[in-house]
GROMACS .gro file of C-alpha atoms in nm:
model
  319
    1MET     CA    1   0.989  -2.317   2.047
    2ARG     CA    2   1.173  -2.006   2.167
    3LEU     CA    3   1.263  -1.839   1.837
    4ALA     CA    4   1.265  -1.975   1.484
    5LEU     CA    5   1.357  -1.864   1.136
    6VAL     CA    6   1.126  -1.895   0.836
    7GLY     CA    7   1.218  -1.841   0.473
    8ASP     CA    8   1.043  -1.829   0.137
    9ILE     CA    9   1.303  -1.863  -0.138
   10GLY     CA   10   1.234  -1.808  -0.505
   11GLY     CA   11   1.442  -1.764  -0.813
   12THR     CA   12   1.512  -1.394  -0.757
   13ASN     CA   13   1.435  -1.311  -0.395
   14ALA     CA   14   1.475  -1.481  -0.060
   15ARG     CA   15   1.232  -1.364   0.206
   16PHE     CA   16   1.326  -1.425   0.569
   17ALA     CA   17   1.153  -1.357   0.899
   18LEU     CA   18   1.166  -1.453   1.262
   19TRP     CA   19   0.880  -1.667   1.392
   20ARG     CA   20   0.789  -1.603   1.754
   21ASP     CA   21   0.462  -1.677   1.935
   22SER     CA   22   0.302  -1.783   1.604
   23ARG     CA   23   0.375  -1.447   1.442
   24LEU     CA   24   0.614  -1.306   1.185
   25GLU     CA   25   0.874  -1.051   1.290
   26SER     CA   26   1.142  -0.856   1.105
   27VAL     CA   27   1.062  -0.954   0.747
   28ARG     CA   28   1.349  -0.885   0.507
   29VAL     CA   29   1.372  -0.948   0.132
   30LEU     CA   30   1.721  -1.026  -0.004
   31ALA     CA   31   1.839  -1.079  -0.360
   32ALA     CA   32   1.960  -1.438  -0.397
   33ALA     CA   33   2.220  -1.324  -0.651
   34ASP     CA   34   2.397  -1.124  -0.377
   35PHE     CA   35   2.494  -1.436  -0.182
   36ALA     CA   36   2.694  -1.743  -0.281
   37THR     CA   37   2.504  -1.979  -0.048
   38PRO     CA   38   2.179  -1.981   0.151
   39GLU     CA   39   2.387  -2.002   0.472
   40MET     CA   40   2.552  -1.670   0.387
   41ALA     CA   41   2.215  -1.509   0.319
   42VAL     CA   42   2.074  -1.627   0.653
   43GLU     CA   43   2.386  -1.519   0.840
   44TYR     CA   44   2.356  -1.174   0.682
   45TYR     CA   45   1.987  -1.157   0.773
   46LEU     CA   46   2.052  -1.253   1.136
   47ALA     CA   47   2.344  -1.010   1.163
   48SER     CA   48   2.120  -0.728   1.038
   49LEU     CA   49   1.907  -0.792   1.347
   50GLY     CA   50   2.204  -0.818   1.581
   51LEU     CA   51   2.168  -1.197   1.607
   52ALA     CA   52   2.443  -1.457   1.578
   53PRO     CA   53   2.417  -1.820   1.456
   54GLY     CA   54   2.262  -2.019   1.738
   55SER     CA   55   2.012  -1.745   1.820
   56VAL     CA   56   1.737  -1.943   1.650
   57GLU     CA   57   1.684  -2.308   1.731
   58ALA     CA   58   1.474  -2.418   1.433
   59ALA     CA   59   1.409  -2.311   1.076
   60CYS     CA   60   1.165  -2.382   0.797
   61LEU     CA   61   1.256  -2.290   0.441
   62ALA     CA   62   0.997  -2.298   0.163
   63CYS     CA   63   1.177  -2.382  -0.162
   64ALA     CA   64   1.065  -2.415  -0.522
   65GLY     CA   65   1.078  -2.777  -0.636
   66PRO     CA   66   1.032  -3.126  -0.490
   67VAL     CA   67   1.197  -3.154  -0.148
   68LYS     CA   68   1.351  -3.480  -0.026
   69GLY     CA   69   1.681  -3.623   0.091
   70GLU     CA   70   1.994  -3.464   0.237
   71GLN     CA   71   2.065  -3.224  -0.048
   72PHE     CA   72   1.846  -2.971  -0.223
   73THR     CA   73   1.919  -2.777  -0.541
   74PHE     CA   74   1.713  -2.463  -0.584
   75THR     CA   75   1.518  -2.459  -0.908
   76ASN     CA   76   1.563  -2.103  -1.027
   77ASN     CA   77   1.882  -1.978  -0.864
   78HIS     CA   78   2.239  -2.095  -0.808
   79TRP     CA   79   2.200  -2.206  -0.445
   80ARG     CA   80   2.245  -2.559  -0.315
   81LEU     CA   81   2.177  -2.676   0.037
   82THR     CA   82   2.303  -2.973   0.235
   83ARG     CA   83   2.096  -3.018   0.548
   84SER     CA   84   2.382  -3.115   0.782
   85ASP     CA   85   2.606  -2.831   0.662
   86PHE     CA   86   2.327  -2.576   0.689
   87CYS     CA   87   2.237  -2.683   1.044
   88GLY     CA   88   2.602  -2.685   1.144
   89ALA     CA   89   2.676  -2.339   1.007
   90LEU     CA   90   2.370  -2.184   1.174
   91GLN     CA   91   2.371  -2.402   1.489
   92LEU     CA   92   2.016  -2.523   1.431
   93ASP     CA   93   1.849  -2.807   1.618
   94GLU     CA   94   1.578  -2.853   1.353
   95LEU     CA   95   1.557  -2.777   0.981
   96LEU     CA   96   1.238  -2.833   0.785
   97LEU     CA   97   1.241  -2.794   0.406
   98ILE     CA   98   0.905  -2.780   0.232
   99ASN     CA   99   0.783  -2.709  -0.118
  100ASP     CA  100   0.716  -2.339  -0.172
  101PHE     CA  101   0.357  -2.398  -0.276
  102ALA     CA  102   0.295  -2.623   0.023
  103ALA     CA  103   0.395  -2.322   0.233
  104MET     CA  104   0.171  -2.097   0.025
  105ALA     CA  105  -0.121  -2.334   0.080
  106LEU     CA  106  -0.065  -2.346   0.457
  107GLY     CA  107  -0.041  -1.968   0.453
  108MET     CA  108  -0.406  -1.952   0.349
  109THR     CA  109  -0.497  -2.065   0.700
  110ARG     CA  110  -0.360  -1.732   0.825
  111VAL     CA  111  -0.506  -1.494   0.565
  112SER     CA  112  -0.760  -1.252   0.710
  113GLU     CA  113  -1.055  -1.097   0.532
  114THR     CA  114  -0.845  -0.786   0.471
  115GLY     CA  115  -0.583  -0.995   0.295
  116ARG     CA  116  -0.813  -1.139   0.029
  117ARG     CA  117  -1.070  -1.014  -0.221
  118MET     CA  118  -1.382  -1.203  -0.322
  119ILE     CA  119  -1.388  -1.279  -0.695
  120CYS     CA  120  -1.665  -1.542  -0.710
  121ALA     CA  121  -1.920  -1.554  -0.430
  122GLY     CA  122  -2.003  -1.887  -0.273
  123GLU     CA  123  -2.006  -2.090   0.045
  124ALA     CA  124  -1.693  -2.286   0.132
  125GLU     CA  125  -1.748  -2.636   0.267
  126PRO     CA  126  -1.537  -2.647   0.587
  127ASP     CA  127  -1.439  -3.014   0.561
  128ALA     CA  128  -1.356  -3.009   0.189
  129PRO     CA  129  -1.015  -2.944   0.031
  130ALA     CA  130  -0.931  -2.595  -0.091
  131LEU     CA  131  -0.734  -2.517  -0.408
  132VAL     CA  132  -0.439  -2.277  -0.406
  133ILE     CA  133  -0.321  -2.171  -0.750
  134GLY     CA  134  -0.101  -1.886  -0.859
  135PRO     CA  135   0.077  -1.749  -1.165
  136GLY     CA  136   0.425  -1.618  -1.091
  137THR     CA  137   0.757  -1.724  -1.239
  138GLY     CA  138   0.566  -2.044  -1.317
  139LEU     CA  139   0.220  -2.169  -1.224
  140GLY     CA  140   0.196  -2.316  -0.875
  141VAL     CA  141  -0.084  -2.548  -0.770
  142ALA     CA  142  -0.150  -2.712  -0.433
  143ALA     CA  143  -0.437  -2.848  -0.226
  144LEU     CA  144  -0.508  -2.762   0.136
  145LEU     CA  145  -0.672  -3.034   0.345
  146PRO     CA  146  -0.835  -2.971   0.685
  147LEU     CA  147  -0.735  -3.243   0.933
  148GLY     CA  148  -0.939  -3.124   1.229
  149GLY     CA  149  -0.817  -2.985   1.557
  150GLY     CA  150  -0.676  -2.679   1.387
  151ASN     CA  151  -0.429  -2.885   1.183
  152TRP     CA  152  -0.384  -2.879   0.808
  153ARG     CA  153  -0.202  -3.070   0.540
  154ALA     CA  154  -0.079  -2.921   0.215
  155LEU     CA  155  -0.050  -3.141  -0.092
  156PRO     CA  156   0.194  -2.987  -0.341
  157GLY     CA  157   0.211  -3.113  -0.695
  158GLU     CA  158   0.313  -3.012  -1.044
  159GLY     CA  159  -0.031  -2.900  -1.158
  160GLY     CA  160   0.114  -2.609  -1.351
  161HIS     CA  161   0.251  -2.856  -1.604
  162VAL     CA  162  -0.085  -3.000  -1.710
  163ASP     CA  163  -0.190  -2.947  -2.071
  164LEU     CA  164  -0.346  -2.610  -2.145
  165PRO     CA  165  -0.724  -2.667  -2.187
  166VAL     CA  166  -0.897  -2.559  -2.507
  167ALA     CA  167  -1.270  -2.488  -2.497
  168ASP     CA  168  -1.361  -2.296  -2.815
  169ALA     CA  169  -1.243  -2.226  -3.169
  170HIS     CA  170  -1.058  -1.906  -3.076
  171GLU     CA  171  -0.862  -2.084  -2.805
  172ALA     CA  172  -0.786  -2.367  -3.048
  173ALA     CA  173  -0.641  -2.116  -3.295
  174LEU     CA  174  -0.427  -1.960  -3.023
  175TRP     CA  175  -0.320  -2.306  -2.908
  176GLN     CA  176  -0.202  -2.386  -3.261
  177MET     CA  177   0.012  -2.071  -3.259
  178LEU     CA  178   0.161  -2.174  -2.925
  179PHE     CA  179   0.207  -2.535  -3.034
  180ALA     CA  180   0.399  -2.429  -3.344
  181GLN     CA  181   0.647  -2.254  -3.117
  182LEU     CA  182   0.658  -2.487  -2.816
  183GLY     CA  183   0.564  -2.833  -2.940
  184HIS     CA  184   0.384  -2.908  -2.613
  185VAL     CA  185   0.167  -2.643  -2.448
  186ARG     CA  186   0.148  -2.655  -2.070
  187ALA     CA  187  -0.078  -2.438  -1.857
  188GLU     CA  188   0.217  -2.246  -1.713
  189ASP     CA  189   0.347  -2.168  -2.062
  190VAL     CA  190   0.063  -1.914  -2.071
  191LEU     CA  191  -0.032  -1.868  -1.704
  192SER     CA  192   0.288  -1.711  -1.574
  193GLY     CA  193   0.469  -1.381  -1.600
  194GLY     CA  194   0.664  -1.486  -1.908
  195GLY     CA  195   0.359  -1.669  -2.040
  196LEU     CA  196   0.164  -1.343  -2.060
  197LEU     CA  197   0.415  -1.210  -2.313
  198LEU     CA  198   0.406  -1.537  -2.506
  199LEU     CA  199   0.026  -1.517  -2.519
  200TYR     CA  200   0.042  -1.156  -2.639
  201ARG     CA  201   0.264  -1.257  -2.928
  202ALA     CA  202   0.024  -1.538  -3.020
  203VAL     CA  203  -0.271  -1.296  -3.013
  204CYS     CA  204  -0.078  -1.059  -3.242
  205ALA     CA  205   0.018  -1.341  -3.480
  206LEU     CA  206  -0.341  -1.461  -3.504
  207ALA     CA  207  -0.455  -1.107  -3.586
  208GLY     CA  208  -0.173  -1.051  -3.837
  209LEU     CA  209  -0.020  -0.773  -3.625
  210MET     CA  210   0.343  -0.698  -3.540
  211PRO     CA  211   0.402  -0.718  -3.163
  212ARG     CA  212   0.522  -0.388  -3.018
  213LEU     CA  213   0.526  -0.473  -2.646
  214VAL     CA  214   0.836  -0.648  -2.515
  215SER     CA  215   0.766  -0.739  -2.151
  216PRO     CA  216   0.483  -0.873  -1.935
  217ALA     CA  217   0.476  -0.542  -1.749
  218GLU     CA  218   0.424  -0.356  -2.077
  219VAL     CA  219   0.140  -0.588  -2.175
  220THR     CA  220  -0.031  -0.534  -1.841
  221ALA     CA  221   0.017  -0.157  -1.851
  222ALA     CA  222  -0.111  -0.136  -2.209
  223ALA     CA  223  -0.418  -0.343  -2.122
  224LEU     CA  224  -0.501  -0.121  -1.827
  225ALA     CA  225  -0.459   0.180  -2.056
  226GLY     CA  226  -0.712   0.034  -2.302
  227ASP     CA  227  -0.492  -0.100  -2.585
  228HIS     CA  228  -0.731  -0.343  -2.756
  229VAL     CA  229  -0.473  -0.614  -2.835
  230ALA     CA  230  -0.333  -0.606  -2.483
  231VAL     CA  231  -0.687  -0.611  -2.340
  232ALA     CA  232  -0.768  -0.920  -2.548
  233THR     CA  233  -0.448  -1.084  -2.424
  234LEU     CA  234  -0.512  -1.014  -2.058
  235GLU     CA  235  -0.875  -1.120  -2.092
  236GLN     CA  236  -0.772  -1.454  -2.244
  237PHE     CA  237  -0.514  -1.499  -1.967
  238CYS     CA  238  -0.791  -1.459  -1.707
  239VAL     CA  239  -1.027  -1.695  -1.888
  240TRP     CA  240  -0.759  -1.962  -1.918
  241LEU     CA  241  -0.672  -1.925  -1.550
  242GLY     CA  242  -1.041  -1.983  -1.478
  243ARG     CA  243  -1.049  -2.296  -1.692
  244VAL     CA  244  -0.740  -2.443  -1.524
  245ALA     CA  245  -0.866  -2.356  -1.175
  246GLY     CA  246  -1.206  -2.509  -1.250
  247ASN     CA  247  -1.046  -2.829  -1.379
  248ASN     CA  248  -0.848  -2.858  -1.056
  249VAL     CA  249  -1.159  -2.807  -0.843
  250LEU     CA  250  -1.329  -3.094  -1.027
  251THR     CA  251  -1.023  -3.318  -0.986
  252LEU     CA  252  -0.973  -3.247  -0.615
  253GLY     CA  253  -1.332  -3.193  -0.507
  254ALA     CA  254  -1.204  -2.858  -0.382
  255ARG     CA  255  -1.531  -2.716  -0.257
  256GLY     CA  256  -1.345  -2.555   0.030
  257GLY     CA  257  -1.277  -2.264  -0.203
  258VAL     CA  258  -1.010  -2.138  -0.440
  259TYR     CA  259  -0.728  -1.900  -0.352
  260ILE     CA  260  -0.558  -1.713  -0.637
  261VAL     CA  261  -0.206  -1.625  -0.520
  262GLY     CA  262   0.126  -1.516  -0.665
  263GLY     CA  263   0.268  -1.188  -0.783
  264VAL     CA  264   0.103  -1.160  -1.125
  265VAL     CA  265  -0.273  -1.122  -1.081
  266PRO     CA  266  -0.275  -0.861  -0.799
  267ARG     CA  267  -0.113  -0.618  -1.046
  268PHE     CA  268  -0.443  -0.602  -1.236
  269ALA     CA  269  -0.689  -0.692  -0.961
  270ASP     CA  270  -0.978  -0.475  -1.083
  271PHE     CA  271  -0.941  -0.600  -1.441
  272PHE     CA  272  -0.931  -0.958  -1.311
  273ALA     CA  273  -1.246  -0.913  -1.102
  274ALA     CA  274  -1.437  -0.788  -1.409
  275SER     CA  275  -1.285  -1.039  -1.653
  276GLY     CA  276  -1.413  -1.368  -1.791
  277PHE     CA  277  -1.237  -1.564  -1.517
  278ALA     CA  278  -1.566  -1.665  -1.356
  279ARG     CA  279  -1.703  -1.781  -1.692
  280GLY     CA  280  -1.395  -1.990  -1.763
  281PHE     CA  281  -1.401  -2.127  -1.409
  282ALA     CA  282  -1.761  -2.247  -1.404
  283SER     CA  283  -1.825  -2.338  -1.771
  284LYS     CA  284  -1.795  -2.716  -1.738
  285GLY     CA  285  -2.099  -2.844  -1.926
  286SER     CA  286  -2.304  -3.079  -1.713
  287MET     CA  287  -2.076  -3.009  -1.413
  288SER     CA  288  -2.115  -2.631  -1.424
  289GLY     CA  289  -2.351  -2.641  -1.128
  290TYR     CA  290  -2.084  -2.812  -0.919
  291LEU     CA  291  -1.864  -2.504  -0.948
  292GLY     CA  292  -2.136  -2.243  -0.935
  293ASP     CA  293  -2.122  -2.194  -0.556
  294VAL     CA  294  -1.749  -2.252  -0.497
  295PRO     CA  295  -1.599  -1.926  -0.362
  296VAL     CA  296  -1.287  -1.780  -0.521
  297TRP     CA  297  -1.061  -1.523  -0.354
  298LEU     CA  298  -0.771  -1.319  -0.484
  299VAL     CA  299  -0.508  -1.313  -0.209
  300THR     CA  300  -0.346  -0.973  -0.152
  301ALA     CA  301  -0.171  -1.046   0.180
  302ASP     CA  302   0.197  -0.957   0.182
  303TYR     CA  303   0.378  -1.273   0.298
  304PRO     CA  304   0.155  -1.582   0.292
  305GLY     CA  305   0.449  -1.809   0.204
  306LEU     CA  306   0.635  -1.704   0.518
  307GLU     CA  307   0.321  -1.747   0.726
  308GLY     CA  308   0.277  -2.095   0.583
  309ALA     CA  309   0.637  -2.186   0.663
  310GLY     CA  310   0.570  -2.090   1.024
  311VAL     CA  311   0.254  -2.302   1.034
  312ALA     CA  312   0.442  -2.599   0.884
  313LEU     CA  313   0.720  -2.570   1.140
  314GLU     CA  314   0.482  -2.552   1.435
  315GLN     CA  315   0.289  -2.857   1.314
  316ALA     CA  316   0.611  -3.054   1.247
  317LEU     CA  317   0.754  -2.981   1.592
  318ALA     CA  318   0.422  -3.063   1.757
  319ARG     CA  319   0.433  -3.408   1.596
   0.00000   0.00000   0.00000
């Protein structure tokens, strides 16, 4: 593979890079709203590097949502992609589309010690699956399976849509507040950027207080400044993320470790490290010991989704 293109496309931003000799080059972040089609965005990206269509021979795009068939509709933006049209416009020999969290999971194989922070100490079992979970626009969940010989398989799913777990009376009272508004309470209804604001409003309602913060960023900033209601909100967010992550470890047997990814948690990394996440993660009754030595890392690397797209493309072409 001479030169390839990798992309990580979300609802707001599209990240592109060149992939050469198993490394990222020339990372650019573009606003999806600025382009009518993904082809136009890629053409603009290549032109910014002095490259014309045909300069890259293969591409891998990591896209939010289930990927199959000739056409793909992006979940959180206006783009649509037809494989044959995309390859024709950009003169590609190969196009691989993968789920964005599959790319994120594969990206964990490239994260160095400097790109992650230990949250729960433990010893990863090298042949066991690892869990990759991350609050962002939604809640992404995937498993990473070692296949041997330096190869990996990512298993994406819709684990963010599982029911929100309730483990004590306080959480049950908050759940009732959320249920009255939503009717069905999924994990990502709370464990996401927008979910943090929803949780804050539920905490205020339970305490009989009028909410005064109007964005997730304000809730986070207020918590870090010591506002007691915002602190309680962010603490509950961390505990619930621990509960959901622990449930997934039990389901998958993910003793290969847990990677917390996404754009939300790194914004309050110190708070998260000192929070009740570890308690929520490991408090599983008779199975608490099973989780007690599973390591958990907070990933702070810049572009793991792009790295994972490169890994996926190399493995696909090798096959």
